[in-house]
Structures are given as C-alpha cells and as structure tokens.
Coordinates of C-alpha atoms in Angstrom, one line a residue:
X1 CA 34.0 44.7 -7.8
X2 CA 35.5 46.3 -10.9
X3 CA 33.5 47.7 -13.7
X4 CA 34.8 45.0 -16.1
X5 CA 33.4 42.2 -13.9
X6 CA 29.9 43.7 -14.1
X7 CA 29.3 42.5 -17.6
X8 CA 31.3 39.2 -17.2
X9 CA 29.2 36.1 -17.8
X10 CA 29.8 33.0 -15.7
X11 CA 31.3 30.1 -17.6
X12 CA 29.2 26.9 -17.9
X13 CA 31.7 25.3 -15.5
X14 CA 30.9 27.9 -12.8
X15 CA 27.2 27.6 -13.4
X16 CA 27.4 23.8 -13.1
X17 CA 29.4 24.1 -9.9
X18 CA 26.8 26.5 -8.4
X19 CA 24.0 24.1 -9.3
X20 CA 25.8 21.2 -7.8
X21 CA 26.4 23.2 -4.6
X22 CA 22.7 24.0 -4.3
X23 CA 21.8 20.4 -5.0
X24 CA 24.2 19.1 -2.3
X25 CA 23.0 21.6 0.3
X26 CA 19.3 20.9 -0.4
X27 CA 20.0 17.2 -0.1
X28 CA 21.6 17.7 3.4
X29 CA 18.6 19.4 4.9
X30 CA 15.8 18.0 2.7
X31 CA 15.2 21.4 1.2
X32 CA 14.4 21.6 -2.5
X33 CA 16.5 23.7 -4.9
X34 CA 13.4 25.8 -5.6
X35 CA 13.0 26.5 -1.8
X36 CA 16.7 27.5 -1.6
X37 CA 16.2 29.9 -4.5
X38 CA 13.1 31.4 -2.8
X39 CA 15.1 31.8 0.5
X40 CA 18.0 33.5 -1.4
X41 CA 15.6 35.8 -3.2
X42 CA 13.8 36.8 0.0
X43 CA 17.0 37.5 1.8
X44 CA 18.3 39.7 -1.1
X45 CA 15.0 41.7 -1.1
X46 CA 15.1 42.4 2.6
X47 CA 18.7 43.4 2.7
X48 CA 18.4 45.5 -0.5
X49 CA 16.0 47.8 1.4
X50 CA 18.8 48.9 3.6
X51 CA 22.0 48.7 1.4
X52 CA 23.1 48.0 -2.1
X53 CA 24.2 44.4 -2.5
X54 CA 25.6 42.2 -5.3
X55 CA 22.7 39.6 -5.3
X56 CA 24.2 37.7 -8.2
X57 CA 27.4 36.9 -6.2
X58 CA 25.4 36.1 -3.0
X59 CA 26.0 32.7 -1.6
X60 CA 23.7 30.8 0.8
X61 CA 24.7 27.7 2.6
X62 CA 22.9 25.4 5.0
X63 CA 25.0 23.2 7.1
X64 CA 24.4 21.0 10.1
X65 CA 26.1 22.1 13.3
X66 CA 25.9 21.2 16.9
X67 CA 27.8 21.0 20.2
X68 CA 28.9 17.9 22.1
X69 CA 26.0 15.9 23.4
X70 CA 23.5 17.7 21.2
X71 CA 22.0 16.7 17.9
X72 CA 23.2 18.6 14.9
X73 CA 20.8 21.2 13.7
X74 CA 20.7 23.0 10.3
X75 CA 22.3 26.5 10.3
X76 CA 22.0 29.0 7.5
X77 CA 25.1 31.0 6.4
X78 CA 25.0 33.9 4.0
X79 CA 27.8 35.5 2.2
X80 CA 26.4 38.7 0.7
X81 CA 28.8 41.2 -1.0
X82 CA 27.9 44.8 0.0
X83 CA 28.4 47.4 -2.7
X84 CA 27.3 50.5 -0.8
X85 CA 25.9 51.0 2.7
X86 CA 24.3 54.3 2.0
X87 CA 21.5 53.4 -0.4

C-alpha cells in the first residue's frame, strides 16, 4: 500500500458496490448487514492484537459450500491485508 493510497477516499461507486456485496452476502445466509459489520469489526480487533492490518480494505464473504451428497453449509472467507507482522 503506497502512501498516496492512505488518504484516497473511495468513490460513491465503490461504496455502493461494497454495500451491494454486503447485502447479497447477508441475503444468502440470512445474516443482517449489521451482523456482518459486527463480525468484520470483531475479526479486525482480534487480528490487530497480533499484527498490523488494513481493516478498511478487509473483505469478508460468506458463501455456501459442500461436497457431493452433503447439504451446502455457510463458510466464512476473509481477505485481510497485512501491513506488518511485527506489531
């Protein structure tokens, strides 16, 4: 992450896209957007104890996965940019 990107604001298009993603994800697993925000915040707090992360660029996804013959179950995926491991 460059220093110039630190102060860059997201465009309204990017914000709307992020909100739509959250809405679609929450609809898939019957999880409210508020609950998704709480999950994201909690994950960021825990990981921040051990390393410096870019919480604003963090992405959380909940998808339904499964194997043959099994029902699909929700799975949580997190993409968390790590800035520094030695906090």
